[in-house]
């Protein structure tokens, strides 16, 4: 099962530019998390935002959450070539012991 | 922090054979683990939820007789792909639900299965 859409599906930018990815979900959540995955590799946890939070920052990352619209955005500022990867949002429900459900992901390509 | 070790990282097997993938929690007890499958250029799809000492709960469309899950201890869950076929070739990732101060989800590094 998947929560919903992420857009864009693919994003190509130049180094130094900002990258914004959006995620929508369908059910009530406890928290929403963003992960990065380099090609063929495992997941790297980036940031978690709880349902009672609206914005969170971590280094060059900024995440927003709008529970009324069931959507979140991930902003990467001053992108670098090393940011090239796939980015996924994942939601944790309010039901304890249930799995994270992933969005379809955005593939980001940063060229130098 | 909580660490989940997944083995093997890569495996190639012949059609018709079975492959076992292990997922171990190294420094915590994982009552609940999850198994995901990821096809190329796609997202992670939840296959099943594994609870220690009980039968796994499979997502709709996942064949429980083909993907055998065993969670016999608090630190080990295994996924066995039985009678593998080329269409089972995929990236399989496990995740454990941690507790205490590390509450959250910890992922294994994944297993690339290629069936030839």
CSV table of C-alpha atoms in Angstrom, one decimal:
chain,number,residue,atom,x,y,z
A,1,UNK,CA,0.0,0.0,0.0
A,2,UNK,CA,1.2,3.5,-0.6
A,3,UNK,CA,0.1,6.8,0.8
A,4,UNK,CA,0.0,9.0,-2.2
A,5,UNK,CA,1.8,11.1,-4.7
A,6,UNK,CA,5.0,12.9,-4.6
A,7,UNK,CA,5.7,15.6,-7.0
A,8,UNK,CA,7.6,16.2,-9.1
A,9,UNK,CA,8.5,12.7,-10.0
A,10,UNK,CA,11.8,13.9,-11.3
A,11,UNK,CA,13.7,17.2,-10.7
A,12,UNK,CA,16.8,18.5,-12.4
A,13,UNK,CA,18.6,21.5,-11.1
A,14,UNK,CA,22.0,23.2,-11.0
A,15,UNK,CA,24.3,23.3,-8.0
A,16,UNK,CA,23.5,26.1,-5.7
A,17,UNK,CA,19.8,26.2,-6.6
A,18,UNK,CA,17.0,25.1,-4.2
A,19,UNK,CA,15.0,22.0,-4.6
A,20,UNK,CA,11.5,21.6,-3.4
A,21,UNK,CA,9.7,18.3,-3.3
A,22,UNK,CA,6.1,17.8,-2.3
A,23,UNK,CA,4.3,14.8,-0.8
A,24,UNK,CA,0.6,14.1,-0.2
A,25,UNK,CA,-0.9,11.4,1.9
A,26,UNK,CA,-4.3,10.0,2.6
A,27,UNK,CA,-4.8,9.0,6.2
A,28,UNK,CA,-4.3,10.5,9.6
A,29,UNK,CA,-0.7,10.4,10.8
A,30,UNK,CA,1.4,10.5,13.9
A,31,UNK,CA,4.4,11.8,12.0
A,32,UNK,CA,5.9,12.2,8.6
A,33,UNK,CA,9.5,11.4,7.7
A,34,UNK,CA,11.7,12.1,4.7
A,35,UNK,CA,14.3,9.6,3.5
A,36,UNK,CA,17.0,9.8,0.9
A,37,UNK,CA,18.1,6.8,-1.2
A,38,UNK,CA,21.1,6.8,-3.5
A,39,UNK,CA,20.8,4.5,-6.5
A,40,UNK,CA,20.7,0.9,-5.5
A,41,UNK,CA,21.5,1.7,-1.8
A,42,UNK,CA,19.7,1.7,1.5
A,43,UNK,CA,17.7,4.5,3.0
A,44,UNK,CA,19.1,7.4,4.9
A,45,UNK,CA,16.7,9.1,7.4
A,46,UNK,CA,16.7,12.8,6.9
A,47,UNK,CA,14.1,14.4,9.1
A,48,UNK,CA,10.9,13.7,11.1
A,49,UNK,CA,8.1,16.1,11.6
A,50,UNK,CA,5.3,15.3,14.0
A,51,UNK,CA,1.6,15.9,13.3
A,52,UNK,CA,1.5,18.8,15.7
A,53,UNK,CA,4.4,20.6,14.1
A,54,UNK,CA,4.2,22.8,11.0
A,55,UNK,CA,7.8,23.4,10.1
A,56,UNK,CA,11.2,21.9,11.0
A,57,UNK,CA,14.7,22.7,10.0
A,58,UNK,CA,17.9,20.6,9.9
A,59,UNK,CA,20.9,22.1,8.2
A,60,UNK,CA,20.0,22.8,4.6
A,61,UNK,CA,16.7,20.9,4.9
A,62,UNK,CA,13.4,22.5,5.7
A,63,UNK,CA,10.2,20.5,6.0
A,64,UNK,CA,6.7,21.7,6.3
A,65,UNK,CA,3.6,19.8,7.2
A,66,UNK,CA,0.0,20.9,6.5
A,67,UNK,CA,-2.3,18.3,8.1
A,68,UNK,CA,-5.4,20.0,6.8
A,69,UNK,CA,-4.3,19.5,3.3
A,70,UNK,CA,-2.5,16.2,4.1
A,71,UNK,CA,0.7,17.4,2.5
A,72,UNK,CA,4.3,18.0,3.2
A,73,UNK,CA,7.2,19.6,1.4
A,74,UNK,CA,10.9,19.2,1.6
A,75,UNK,CA,13.2,22.0,0.7
A,76,UNK,CA,16.9,21.5,0.1
A,77,UNK,CA,18.7,24.8,-0.1
A,78,UNK,CA,22.0,25.5,-1.9
A,79,UNK,CA,21.9,22.1,-3.5
A,80,UNK,CA,25.1,20.1,-4.2
A,81,UNK,CA,25.9,17.4,-6.7
A,82,UNK,CA,26.0,15.0,-3.7
A,83,UNK,CA,22.3,15.6,-3.1
A,84,UNK,CA,21.6,13.7,-6.3
A,85,UNK,CA,19.3,10.8,-5.1
A,86,UNK,CA,15.8,9.7,-4.7
A,87,UNK,CA,13.8,11.3,-1.9
A,88,UNK,CA,10.8,9.6,-0.3
A,89,UNK,CA,8.3,10.8,2.3
A,90,UNK,CA,6.9,8.1,4.6
A,91,UNK,CA,4.1,8.4,7.1
A,92,UNK,CA,3.6,6.7,10.4
A,93,UNK,CA,0.0,6.3,11.5
A,94,UNK,CA,-1.5,6.8,14.9
A,95,UNK,CA,-1.9,3.1,15.3
A,96,UNK,CA,1.0,1.8,17.3
A,97,UNK,CA,3.1,-0.9,15.7
A,98,UNK,CA,2.2,-0.2,12.1
A,99,UNK,CA,4.7,0.2,9.3
A,100,UNK,CA,5.9,3.4,7.6
A,101,UNK,CA,4.1,3.8,4.3
A,102,UNK,CA,6.1,5.4,1.6
A,103,UNK,CA,5.2,7.9,-1.1
A,104,UNK,CA,6.3,7.3,-4.7
A,105,UNK,CA,9.4,9.5,-4.4
A,106,UNK,CA,11.1,12.2,-6.3
A,107,UNK,CA,14.3,11.7,-8.2
A,108,UNK,CA,16.6,14.7,-7.8
A,109,UNK,CA,19.5,15.3,-10.1
A,110,UNK,CA,21.9,18.1,-9.3
A,111,UNK,CA,24.4,19.0,-11.9
A,112,UNK,CA,27.6,20.9,-11.3
B,1,UNK,CA,21.7,4.2,18.1
B,2,UNK,CA,19.6,1.3,17.0
B,3,UNK,CA,21.2,-0.8,14.3
B,4,UNK,CA,19.6,-3.4,12.0
B,5,UNK,CA,21.8,-5.7,10.1
B,6,UNK,CA,20.5,-7.3,6.9
B,7,UNK,CA,22.2,-10.2,5.0
B,8,UNK,CA,23.1,-10.9,2.4
B,9,UNK,CA,23.4,-7.6,0.6
B,10,UNK,CA,23.4,-9.2,-2.8
B,11,UNK,CA,22.3,-12.7,-3.9
B,12,UNK,CA,22.0,-14.3,-7.3
B,13,UNK,CA,20.0,-17.5,-7.5
B,14,UNK,CA,18.6,-19.8,-10.1
B,15,UNK,CA,14.9,-20.0,-10.9
B,16,UNK,CA,13.1,-22.5,-8.7
B,17,UNK,CA,15.4,-22.2,-5.8
B,18,UNK,CA,14.7,-20.6,-2.4
B,19,UNK,CA,16.6,-17.7,-0.9
B,20,UNK,CA,16.7,-16.6,2.8
B,21,UNK,CA,17.2,-13.1,3.8
B,22,UNK,CA,18.1,-12.3,7.4
B,23,UNK,CA,17.3,-9.1,9.4
B,24,UNK,CA,18.9,-8.8,12.8
B,25,UNK,CA,18.5,-6.1,15.4
B,26,UNK,CA,22.0,-5.7,16.9
B,27,UNK,CA,21.5,-3.6,20.1
B,28,UNK,CA,17.8,-3.7,20.8
B,29,UNK,CA,14.9,-6.1,20.9
B,30,UNK,CA,12.6,-5.8,17.9
B,31,UNK,CA,9.1,-7.1,18.7
B,32,UNK,CA,7.9,-5.9,15.3
B,33,UNK,CA,9.7,-5.9,12.0
B,34,UNK,CA,8.6,-5.0,8.5
B,35,UNK,CA,9.5,-6.3,5.1
B,36,UNK,CA,9.5,-4.1,2.0
B,37,UNK,CA,10.1,-4.7,-1.7
B,38,UNK,CA,11.4,-2.1,-4.1
B,39,UNK,CA,11.4,-2.6,-7.9
B,40,UNK,CA,13.8,-0.5,-10.0
B,41,UNK,CA,12.9,3.2,-10.1
B,42,UNK,CA,9.9,2.6,-7.8
B,43,UNK,CA,9.1,3.2,-4.2
B,44,UNK,CA,9.1,0.8,-1.3
B,45,UNK,CA,6.1,-1.4,-1.0
B,46,UNK,CA,5.2,-2.9,2.3
B,47,UNK,CA,5.0,-6.7,2.0
B,48,UNK,CA,4.3,-7.8,5.5
B,49,UNK,CA,4.5,-7.1,9.2
B,50,UNK,CA,6.4,-9.6,11.3
B,51,UNK,CA,5.7,-9.9,15.0
B,52,UNK,CA,7.9,-12.0,17.3
B,53,UNK,CA,6.2,-15.3,18.1
B,54,UNK,CA,3.2,-15.0,15.9
B,55,UNK,CA,2.3,-15.3,12.2
B,56,UNK,CA,3.2,-12.5,9.9
B,57,UNK,CA,0.5,-10.2,8.5
B,58,UNK,CA,0.8,-9.9,4.8
B,59,UNK,CA,-0.3,-7.0,2.6
B,60,UNK,CA,-2.9,-7.5,0.0
B,61,UNK,CA,-1.5,-9.2,-3.1
B,62,UNK,CA,1.6,-10.6,-1.4
B,63,UNK,CA,1.6,-14.4,-1.4
B,64,UNK,CA,2.3,-15.7,2.0
B,65,UNK,CA,3.3,-19.2,0.7
B,66,UNK,CA,5.9,-17.7,-1.5
B,67,UNK,CA,7.3,-15.2,0.9
B,68,UNK,CA,7.8,-17.0,4.1
B,69,UNK,CA,8.5,-14.8,7.1
B,70,UNK,CA,9.8,-16.2,10.4
B,71,UNK,CA,10.3,-14.0,13.5
B,72,UNK,CA,11.2,-16.6,16.1
B,73,UNK,CA,13.3,-14.4,18.3
B,74,UNK,CA,13.3,-10.8,19.4
B,75,UNK,CA,16.4,-10.0,17.3
B,76,UNK,CA,15.9,-12.0,14.1
B,77,UNK,CA,13.4,-12.0,11.3
B,78,UNK,CA,13.9,-13.9,8.1
B,79,UNK,CA,12.2,-13.7,4.7
B,80,UNK,CA,12.5,-16.7,2.5
B,81,UNK,CA,11.6,-16.3,-1.2
B,82,UNK,CA,10.5,-19.8,-2.2
B,83,UNK,CA,10.7,-21.1,-5.7
B,84,UNK,CA,12.1,-17.9,-6.9
B,85,UNK,CA,11.4,-16.6,-10.4
B,86,UNK,CA,12.9,-13.8,-12.4
B,87,UNK,CA,10.0,-11.5,-11.6
B,88,UNK,CA,10.9,-11.8,-7.9
B,89,UNK,CA,14.2,-10.0,-8.7
B,90,UNK,CA,14.0,-6.9,-6.5
B,91,UNK,CA,15.5,-5.0,-3.7
B,92,UNK,CA,14.2,-6.2,-0.3
B,93,UNK,CA,14.5,-4.1,2.8
B,94,UNK,CA,13.6,-4.8,6.4
B,95,UNK,CA,12.8,-2.4,9.1
B,96,UNK,CA,12.5,-2.8,12.8
B,97,UNK,CA,10.3,-0.8,15.2
B,98,UNK,CA,12.5,0.4,18.0
B,99,UNK,CA,11.5,1.4,21.4
B,100,UNK,CA,12.7,3.4,24.4
B,101,UNK,CA,14.9,6.4,23.6
B,102,UNK,CA,15.4,5.2,20.0
B,103,UNK,CA,11.7,5.0,19.2
B,104,UNK,CA,11.2,5.0,15.5
B,105,UNK,CA,12.0,2.9,12.5
B,106,UNK,CA,15.4,1.5,11.7
B,107,UNK,CA,16.1,0.1,8.3
B,108,UNK,CA,18.5,-2.6,7.1
B,109,UNK,CA,20.7,-1.9,4.2
B,110,UNK,CA,18.7,-4.0,1.8
B,111,UNK,CA,19.2,-7.1,-0.2
B,112,UNK,CA,19.5,-7.1,-4.0
B,113,UNK,CA,18.0,-10.4,-5.2
B,114,UNK,CA,18.6,-11.4,-8.8
B,115,UNK,CA,16.9,-14.6,-10.1
B,116,UNK,CA,18.4,-16.0,-13.3
